[in-house]
Amino acid sequence: MESMQQYIEQAAELVSTAERIIVFTGAGVSTESGIPDFRGPDGIWRKYDPEDFTIDKFLSDSKVRKMHWDFLTTGGLNLTQAQPNPAHYAVAELEKMGKLYGVVTQNVDGLHQKAGVSENMVFQLHGDLSHAKCLSCTKRYPMEEIIEWMKKDIDEPKCGECSGMLKPDAVFFGEQLPWGVLMESEKRSRSCDLCIVLGSSLVVYPAALIPRYAHQGGAKLIIINMGPTELDRMADIRIDAKAGEVTPKIIEMAKAKMRAR
Ligand code: APR
Ligand code: ZN
């Protein structure tokens, strides 16, 4: 059984020679920023029913909509205050090193962009929670604005233009993923030379196809996750550790290897 240090060294070697790296992230990359994941020990699905997060329930049940708006503003998931952690900054370093071919994320927290990854290098498969959209006239509102409205104790925010129903920009269960984002993510994952998975159980599709496409395309696969994932047997290197702890070490060691060449 190899030691953690050996795994970090092997991963650094792959990063140092790769030219087109796809980083695939899930909720586990943001838990060290104080945002709960979904299926870990303190995950959201241990407190909330995923059934209440389907698009049908949101559209048909005003009580569910109220729960959502409370959850997103005053409740569990007010993301506007969250800050990137060392894992997000390590991923941003890859872009500075000229090695990043894209960050394909399932997260809706916008922390990769906050850590400095260029907007056009982040592919948000499940949308994001920075805005909400009117389902009638499609006007978009920054979430900060809605949080202010909710402080005035309204039950459910409505569109200021047409009083239509507002919906957070994240993709709900039962909704189509943004087609262009998915196609571009697939194209890049099939032609990358290294895919690094950070903090995902890899159980939700089609998102979890991304590391598979990379593997099928001949890329090396590194999985950094606390606890098992669905694709562990496919990984060239599997590190069971906190992303915020090991990812910066891997990037720093890769830089040292590149300087020594
Ligand atoms: N470092 C590494 N791994 C971590 C960390 C951490 N600091 N914190 C948690 N993890 C691991 C958890 O143990 C878990 O295996 O990250 C994984 C997160 O898996 P999920 O909670 O299933 O999150 P994710 O894979 O992103 O879920 C995918 O499911 O509910 C939907 O739309 C939602 O985008 C989400 C999708
Ligand atoms: Zn409207």
mmCIF file of C-alpha atoms and ligand atoms in Angstrom:
data_model
loop_
_atom_site.group_PDB
_atom_site.id
_atom_site.type_symbol
_atom_site.label_atom_id
_atom_site.label_comp_id
_atom_site.label_asym_id
_atom_site.label_seq_id
_atom_site.Cartn_x
_atom_site.Cartn_y
_atom_site.Cartn_z
ATOM 1 C CA MET A 1 0.000 0.000 0.000
ATOM 2 C CA GLU A 2 1.629 3.247 -1.114
ATOM 3 C CA SER A 3 1.864 6.190 1.266
ATOM 4 C CA MET A 4 -0.047 9.462 0.854
ATOM 5 C CA GLN A 5 3.246 11.180 -0.010
ATOM 6 C CA GLN A 6 3.863 8.674 -2.802
ATOM 7 C CA TYR A 7 0.367 9.276 -4.222
ATOM 8 C CA ILE A 8 0.958 13.044 -4.090
ATOM 9 C CA GLU A 9 4.321 12.593 -5.831
ATOM 10 C CA GLN A 10 2.791 10.400 -8.587
ATOM 11 C CA ALA A 11 -0.060 12.881 -9.104
ATOM 12 C CA ALA A 12 2.427 15.772 -9.274
ATOM 13 C CA GLU A 13 4.384 13.897 -11.935
ATOM 14 C CA LEU A 14 1.231 13.520 -14.083
ATOM 15 C CA VAL A 15 0.319 17.216 -13.618
ATOM 16 C CA SER A 16 3.877 18.336 -14.484
ATOM 17 C CA THR A 17 3.806 16.576 -17.872
ATOM 18 C CA ALA A 18 0.116 17.136 -18.782
ATOM 19 C CA GLU A 19 -0.839 19.888 -21.228
ATOM 20 C CA ARG A 20 -4.666 19.792 -21.313
ATOM 21 C CA ILE A 21 -6.069 19.164 -17.839
ATOM 22 C CA ILE A 22 -9.793 18.892 -17.164
ATOM 23 C CA VAL A 23 -10.698 19.362 -13.493
ATOM 24 C CA PHE A 24 -14.096 17.861 -12.623
ATOM 25 C CA THR A 25 -15.531 19.042 -9.301
ATOM 26 C CA GLY A 26 -18.432 18.211 -7.031
ATOM 27 C CA ALA A 27 -19.757 19.521 -3.735
ATOM 28 C CA GLY A 28 -16.811 18.009 -1.839
ATOM 29 C CA VAL A 29 -14.480 20.709 -3.203
ATOM 30 C CA SER A 30 -16.582 23.372 -1.435
ATOM 31 C CA THR A 31 -17.194 21.795 1.992
ATOM 32 C CA GLU A 32 -13.982 23.427 3.292
ATOM 33 C CA SER A 33 -15.617 26.723 2.295
ATOM 34 C CA GLY A 34 -18.488 25.943 4.669
ATOM 35 C CA ILE A 35 -20.932 24.718 2.013
ATOM 36 C CA PRO A 36 -22.455 21.306 2.829
ATOM 37 C CA ASP A 37 -22.203 18.506 0.272
ATOM 38 C CA PHE A 38 -25.159 16.259 -0.586
ATOM 39 C CA ARG A 39 -24.233 12.667 0.308
ATOM 40 C CA GLY A 40 -21.387 13.020 2.814
ATOM 41 C CA PRO A 41 -21.953 12.503 6.569
ATOM 42 C CA ASP A 42 -23.490 16.039 6.960
ATOM 43 C CA GLY A 43 -24.921 16.145 3.457
ATOM 44 C CA ILE A 44 -27.972 18.145 2.402
ATOM 45 C CA TRP A 45 -29.890 14.999 1.428
ATOM 46 C CA ARG A 46 -29.690 13.867 5.059
ATOM 47 C CA LYS A 47 -31.732 16.950 6.047
ATOM 48 C CA TYR A 48 -33.856 17.725 2.996
ATOM 49 C CA ASP A 49 -35.873 15.454 0.694
ATOM 50 C CA PRO A 50 -34.409 15.462 -2.859
ATOM 51 C CA GLU A 51 -38.014 15.029 -4.024
ATOM 52 C CA ASP A 52 -38.604 18.659 -2.973
ATOM 53 C CA PHE A 53 -35.859 19.738 -5.373
ATOM 54 C CA THR A 54 -37.569 18.614 -8.579
ATOM 55 C CA ILE A 55 -38.738 21.220 -11.078
ATOM 56 C CA ASP A 56 -42.307 19.816 -10.954
ATOM 57 C CA LYS A 57 -42.557 20.312 -7.179
ATOM 58 C CA PHE A 58 -41.084 23.825 -7.442
ATOM 59 C CA LEU A 59 -43.612 24.872 -10.085
ATOM 60 C CA SER A 60 -46.652 23.258 -8.464
ATOM 61 C CA ASP A 61 -46.230 23.726 -4.712
ATOM 62 C CA SER A 62 -45.966 27.220 -3.162
ATOM 63 C CA LYS A 63 -44.841 25.682 0.191
ATOM 64 C CA VAL A 64 -41.899 24.021 -1.596
ATOM 65 C CA ARG A 65 -41.036 27.321 -3.315
ATOM 66 C CA LYS A 66 -41.066 29.084 0.077
ATOM 67 C CA MET A 67 -38.742 26.384 1.506
ATOM 68 C CA HIS A 68 -36.391 26.919 -1.436
ATOM 69 C CA TRP A 69 -36.251 30.696 -1.060
ATOM 70 C CA ASP A 70 -35.708 30.419 2.713
ATOM 71 C CA PHE A 71 -33.003 27.786 2.105
ATOM 72 C CA LEU A 72 -31.251 29.949 -0.503
ATOM 73 C CA THR A 73 -31.434 33.272 1.306
ATOM 74 C CA THR A 74 -31.674 33.213 5.094
ATOM 75 C CA GLY A 75 -31.382 29.427 5.530
ATOM 76 C CA GLY A 76 -28.764 26.758 4.830
ATOM 77 C CA LEU A 77 -27.258 27.729 1.528
ATOM 78 C CA ASN A 78 -26.659 31.486 1.373
ATOM 79 C CA LEU A 79 -23.727 31.239 -1.035
ATOM 80 C CA THR A 80 -23.028 34.938 -1.524
ATOM 81 C CA GLN A 81 -20.838 34.960 1.636
ATOM 82 C CA ALA A 82 -18.893 31.760 0.783
ATOM 83 C CA GLN A 83 -15.194 32.146 -0.086
ATOM 84 C CA PRO A 84 -12.902 29.861 -2.128
ATOM 85 C CA ASN A 85 -10.686 27.431 -0.194
ATOM 86 C CA PRO A 86 -7.122 26.206 -1.025
ATOM 87 C CA ALA A 87 -8.501 23.565 -3.416
ATOM 88 C CA HIS A 88 -10.194 26.237 -5.574
ATOM 89 C CA TYR A 89 -6.999 28.337 -5.595
ATOM 90 C CA ALA A 90 -4.892 25.295 -6.553
ATOM 91 C CA VAL A 91 -7.188 24.693 -9.545
ATOM 92 C CA ALA A 92 -6.827 28.363 -10.540
ATOM 93 C CA GLU A 93 -3.008 27.877 -10.442
ATOM 94 C CA LEU A 94 -3.313 25.305 -13.240
ATOM 95 C CA GLU A 95 -4.687 28.030 -15.520
ATOM 96 C CA LYS A 96 -1.722 30.297 -14.653
ATOM 97 C CA MET A 97 0.592 27.354 -15.504
ATOM 98 C CA GLY A 98 -1.051 27.154 -18.947
ATOM 99 C CA LYS A 99 -2.266 23.612 -18.256
ATOM 100 C CA LEU A 100 -6.015 24.101 -17.642
ATOM 101 C CA TYR A 101 -8.297 22.931 -20.445
ATOM 102 C CA GLY A 102 -11.432 23.499 -18.347
ATOM 103 C CA VAL A 103 -13.133 23.159 -14.993
ATOM 104 C CA VAL A 104 -16.319 21.123 -15.377
ATOM 105 C CA THR A 105 -18.272 21.567 -12.187
ATOM 106 C CA GLN A 106 -21.531 20.247 -10.733
ATOM 107 C CA ASN A 107 -21.422 23.041 -8.165
ATOM 108 C CA VAL A 108 -23.609 26.148 -8.302
ATOM 109 C CA ASP A 109 -21.565 28.244 -5.862
ATOM 110 C CA GLY A 110 -19.390 30.168 -8.347
ATOM 111 C CA LEU A 111 -16.285 29.597 -6.160
ATOM 112 C CA HIS A 112 -14.021 28.555 -9.068
ATOM 113 C CA GLN A 113 -14.570 31.956 -10.673
ATOM 114 C CA LYS A 114 -14.159 33.700 -7.271
ATOM 115 C CA ALA A 115 -10.768 31.898 -6.944
ATOM 116 C CA GLY A 116 -9.658 33.390 -10.276
ATOM 117 C CA VAL A 117 -10.460 30.784 -12.946
ATOM 118 C CA SER A 118 -11.542 32.646 -16.123
ATOM 119 C CA GLU A 119 -15.290 32.621 -16.745
ATOM 120 C CA ASN A 120 -14.783 30.948 -20.155
ATOM 121 C CA MET A 121 -12.878 28.097 -18.514
ATOM 122 C CA VAL A 122 -15.655 27.139 -16.076
ATOM 123 C CA PHE A 123 -18.422 24.852 -17.346
ATOM 124 C CA GLN A 124 -21.308 24.817 -14.862
ATOM 125 C CA LEU A 125 -23.303 21.684 -15.712
ATOM 126 C CA HIS A 126 -25.928 22.404 -13.049
ATOM 127 C CA GLY A 127 -26.136 26.162 -13.590
ATOM 128 C CA ASP A 128 -25.427 28.485 -10.713
ATOM 129 C CA LEU A 129 -27.150 30.320 -7.897
ATOM 130 C CA SER A 130 -25.748 33.789 -8.589
ATOM 131 C CA HIS A 131 -29.046 34.798 -10.235
ATOM 132 C CA ALA A 132 -32.728 33.943 -10.442
ATOM 133 C CA LYS A 133 -34.816 34.182 -13.607
ATOM 134 C CA CYS A 134 -38.432 35.138 -14.241
ATOM 135 C CA LEU A 135 -40.202 32.151 -15.841
ATOM 136 C CA SER A 136 -42.571 34.520 -17.707
ATOM 137 C CA CYS A 137 -40.460 37.385 -19.068
ATOM 138 C CA THR A 138 -36.965 35.779 -18.464
ATOM 139 C CA LYS A 139 -35.663 38.904 -16.661
ATOM 140 C CA ARG A 140 -32.711 37.907 -14.413
ATOM 141 C CA TYR A 141 -32.065 39.188 -10.878
ATOM 142 C CA PRO A 142 -28.790 38.903 -8.851
ATOM 143 C CA MET A 143 -29.351 36.651 -5.808
ATOM 144 C CA GLU A 144 -28.079 39.473 -3.538
ATOM 145 C CA GLU A 145 -31.088 41.570 -4.643
ATOM 146 C CA ILE A 146 -33.494 38.737 -3.819
ATOM 147 C CA ILE A 147 -31.856 38.230 -0.420
ATOM 148 C CA GLU A 148 -32.629 41.919 0.327
ATOM 149 C CA TRP A 149 -36.267 41.421 -0.710
ATOM 150 C CA MET A 150 -36.545 38.320 1.504
ATOM 151 C CA LYS A 151 -35.335 40.322 4.521
ATOM 152 C CA LYS A 152 -38.596 42.301 4.194
ATOM 153 C CA ASP A 153 -40.307 39.059 5.160
ATOM 154 C CA ILE A 154 -42.014 38.335 1.842
ATOM 155 C CA ASP A 155 -43.008 34.705 1.302
ATOM 156 C CA GLU A 156 -41.986 34.323 -2.312
ATOM 157 C CA PRO A 157 -40.104 36.836 -4.520
ATOM 158 C CA LYS A 158 -41.940 37.799 -7.719
ATOM 159 C CA CYS A 159 -40.673 39.463 -10.896
ATOM 160 C CA GLY A 160 -40.532 43.254 -10.537
ATOM 161 C CA GLU A 161 -41.435 43.673 -14.225
ATOM 162 C CA CYS A 162 -44.356 41.287 -14.696
ATOM 163 C CA SER A 163 -45.031 39.741 -11.247
ATOM 164 C CA GLY A 164 -44.107 36.357 -12.799
ATOM 165 C CA MET A 165 -42.695 33.404 -10.840
ATOM 166 C CA LEU A 166 -38.931 33.536 -10.211
ATOM 167 C CA LYS A 167 -36.716 30.434 -10.224
ATOM 168 C CA PRO A 168 -33.075 30.166 -9.120
ATOM 169 C CA ASP A 169 -30.746 29.625 -12.138
ATOM 170 C CA ALA A 170 -29.560 26.224 -10.852
ATOM 171 C CA VAL A 171 -30.707 23.089 -12.709
ATOM 172 C CA PHE A 172 -33.396 21.276 -10.719
ATOM 173 C CA PHE A 173 -33.919 17.509 -10.817
ATOM 174 C CA GLY A 174 -36.036 16.755 -13.888
ATOM 175 C CA GLU A 175 -34.679 19.765 -15.806
ATOM 176 C CA GLN A 176 -32.437 19.612 -18.874
ATOM 177 C CA LEU A 177 -28.781 20.492 -18.279
ATOM 178 C CA PRO A 178 -27.587 23.504 -20.347
ATOM 179 C CA TRP A 179 -26.997 21.750 -23.679
ATOM 180 C CA GLY A 180 -24.103 23.881 -24.951
ATOM 181 C CA VAL A 181 -22.225 23.552 -21.640
ATOM 182 C CA LEU A 182 -22.665 19.774 -21.666
ATOM 183 C CA MET A 183 -21.507 19.458 -25.312
ATOM 184 C CA GLU A 184 -18.403 21.620 -24.762
ATOM 185 C CA SER A 185 -17.598 19.716 -21.541
ATOM 186 C CA GLU A 186 -17.877 16.392 -23.382
ATOM 187 C CA LYS A 187 -15.707 17.620 -26.265
ATOM 188 C CA ARG A 188 -12.951 18.835 -23.944
ATOM 189 C CA SER A 189 -13.051 15.800 -21.660
ATOM 190 C CA ARG A 190 -12.688 13.461 -24.643
ATOM 191 C CA SER A 191 -9.534 15.333 -25.774
ATOM 192 C CA CYS A 192 -7.858 16.135 -22.457
ATOM 193 C CA ASP A 193 -4.694 14.309 -21.371
ATOM 194 C CA LEU A 194 -5.401 14.356 -17.630
ATOM 195 C CA CYS A 195 -8.681 14.500 -15.674
ATOM 196 C CA ILE A 196 -8.602 15.363 -11.972
ATOM 197 C CA VAL A 197 -11.808 14.670 -9.989
ATOM 198 C CA LEU A 198 -12.169 16.694 -6.789
ATOM 199 C CA GLY A 199 -14.919 15.962 -4.239
ATOM 200 C CA SER A 200 -17.639 14.079 -6.055
ATOM 201 C CA SER A 201 -19.347 10.759 -5.352
ATOM 202 C CA LEU A 202 -19.801 10.439 -9.158
ATOM 203 C CA VAL A 203 -23.335 9.024 -8.847
ATOM 204 C CA VAL A 204 -25.301 11.697 -10.766
ATOM 205 C CA TYR A 205 -25.620 11.527 -14.558
ATOM 206 C CA PRO A 206 -25.010 12.867 -17.152
ATOM 207 C CA ALA A 207 -22.388 14.853 -15.144
ATOM 208 C CA ALA A 208 -20.530 11.714 -14.038
ATOM 209 C CA LEU A 209 -19.960 10.804 -17.711
ATOM 210 C CA ILE A 210 -17.245 13.490 -17.897
ATOM 211 C CA PRO A 211 -14.450 11.512 -16.150
ATOM 212 C CA ARG A 212 -15.555 8.439 -18.152
ATOM 213 C CA TYR A 213 -15.176 10.345 -21.436
ATOM 214 C CA ALA A 214 -11.679 11.434 -20.351
ATOM 215 C CA HIS A 215 -10.708 7.850 -19.513
ATOM 216 C CA GLN A 216 -12.170 6.584 -22.807
ATOM 217 C CA GLY A 217 -10.175 9.272 -24.623
ATOM 218 C CA GLY A 218 -6.955 7.892 -23.149
ATOM 219 C CA ALA A 219 -6.445 10.534 -20.439
ATOM 220 C CA LYS A 220 -4.977 9.650 -17.070
ATOM 221 C CA LEU A 221 -7.507 9.894 -14.200
ATOM 222 C CA ILE A 222 -6.765 11.162 -10.682
ATOM 223 C CA ILE A 223 -9.625 10.969 -8.139
ATOM 224 C CA ILE A 224 -9.275 12.966 -4.912
ATOM 225 C CA ASN A 225 -12.288 12.289 -2.706
ATOM 226 C CA MET A 226 -13.068 11.508 0.930
ATOM 227 C CA GLY A 227 -14.799 8.146 0.747
ATOM 228 C CA PRO A 228 -15.535 5.855 -2.217
ATOM 229 C CA THR A 229 -16.727 6.999 -5.647
ATOM 230 C CA GLU A 230 -18.405 5.112 -8.478
ATOM 231 C CA LEU A 231 -15.314 5.363 -10.701
ATOM 232 C CA ASP A 232 -12.545 4.406 -8.256
ATOM 233 C CA ARG A 233 -11.568 1.274 -10.220
ATOM 234 C CA MET A 234 -10.994 3.459 -13.311
ATOM 235 C CA ALA A 235 -8.557 5.835 -11.530
ATOM 236 C CA ASP A 236 -4.808 5.794 -12.242
ATOM 237 C CA ILE A 237 -4.301 7.513 -8.868
ATOM 238 C CA ARG A 238 -6.882 7.462 -6.065
ATOM 239 C CA ILE A 239 -6.322 9.747 -3.068
ATOM 240 C CA ASP A 240 -8.743 9.515 -0.134
ATOM 241 C CA ALA A 241 -8.132 12.890 1.503
ATOM 242 C CA LYS A 242 -9.390 16.465 1.827
ATOM 243 C CA ALA A 243 -9.166 18.269 -1.514
ATOM 244 C CA GLY A 244 -8.129 21.494 0.233
ATOM 245 C CA GLU A 245 -5.169 19.735 1.814
ATOM 246 C CA VAL A 246 -3.716 17.568 -0.962
ATOM 247 C CA THR A 247 -4.483 19.555 -4.135
ATOM 248 C CA PRO A 248 -2.195 22.523 -3.248
ATOM 249 C CA LYS A 249 0.620 20.062 -2.367
ATOM 250 C CA ILE A 250 0.253 18.324 -5.748
ATOM 251 C CA ILE A 251 0.356 21.621 -7.664
ATOM 252 C CA GLU A 252 3.356 22.946 -5.708
ATOM 253 C CA MET A 253 5.268 19.670 -6.260
ATOM 254 C CA ALA A 254 4.381 19.738 -9.995
ATOM 255 C CA LYS A 255 5.814 23.267 -10.251
ATOM 256 C CA ALA A 256 9.027 22.125 -8.505
ATOM 257 C CA LYS A 257 9.369 19.237 -10.952
ATOM 258 C CA MET A 258 8.898 21.587 -13.903
ATOM 259 C CA ARG A 259 11.550 23.997 -12.549
ATOM 260 C CA ALA A 260 13.986 21.100 -12.062
ATOM 261 C CA ARG A 261 13.725 20.059 -15.730
HETATM 262 N N1 APR B 1 -12.370 16.786 0.195
HETATM 263 C C1 APR B 1 -12.595 15.687 -0.581
HETATM 264 N N2 APR B 1 -13.791 15.054 -0.645
HETATM 265 C C2 APR B 1 -14.798 15.561 0.105
HETATM 266 C C3 APR B 1 -14.641 16.696 0.941
HETATM 267 C C4 APR B 1 -13.357 17.305 0.977
HETATM 268 N N3 APR B 1 -13.096 18.388 1.735
HETATM 269 N N4 APR B 1 -15.833 16.949 1.562
HETATM 270 C C5 APR B 1 -16.699 16.005 1.119
HETATM 271 N N5 APR B 1 -16.087 15.172 0.250
HETATM 272 C C6 APR B 1 -16.668 14.067 -0.521
HETATM 273 C C7 APR B 1 -17.850 13.395 0.143
HETATM 274 O O1 APR B 1 -17.414 12.350 1.000
HETATM 275 C C8 APR B 1 -18.601 12.837 -1.081
HETATM 276 O O2 APR B 1 -18.108 11.556 -1.458
HETATM 277 O O3 APR B 1 -17.198 14.655 -1.695
HETATM 278 C C9 APR B 1 -18.247 13.823 -2.195
HETATM 279 C C10 APR B 1 -19.426 14.727 -2.551
HETATM 280 O O4 APR B 1 -20.390 13.903 -3.167
HETATM 281 P P1 APR B 1 -21.901 14.419 -3.227
HETATM 282 O O5 APR B 1 -22.304 14.962 -1.902
HETATM 283 O O6 APR B 1 -22.691 13.305 -3.855
HETATM 284 O O7 APR B 1 -21.852 15.665 -4.205
HETATM 285 P P2 APR B 1 -21.770 15.648 -5.792
HETATM 286 O O8 APR B 1 -21.001 14.470 -6.286
HETATM 287 O O9 APR B 1 -21.307 16.994 -6.209
HETATM 288 O O10 APR B 1 -23.327 15.492 -6.211
HETATM 289 C C11 APR B 1 -23.637 15.601 -7.563
HETATM 290 O O11 APR B 1 -25.987 15.553 -6.987
HETATM 291 O O12 APR B 1 -27.708 16.239 -5.672
HETATM 292 C C12 APR B 1 -27.100 16.443 -6.887
HETATM 293 O O13 APR B 1 -27.144 18.397 -8.156
HETATM 294 C C13 APR B 1 -26.575 17.852 -7.004
HETATM 295 O O14 APR B 1 -24.578 18.603 -8.142
HETATM 296 C C14 APR B 1 -25.080 17.663 -7.196
HETATM 297 C C15 APR B 1 -24.983 16.244 -7.724
HETATM 298 ZN ZN ZN B 2 -41.057 38.758 -15.366
#
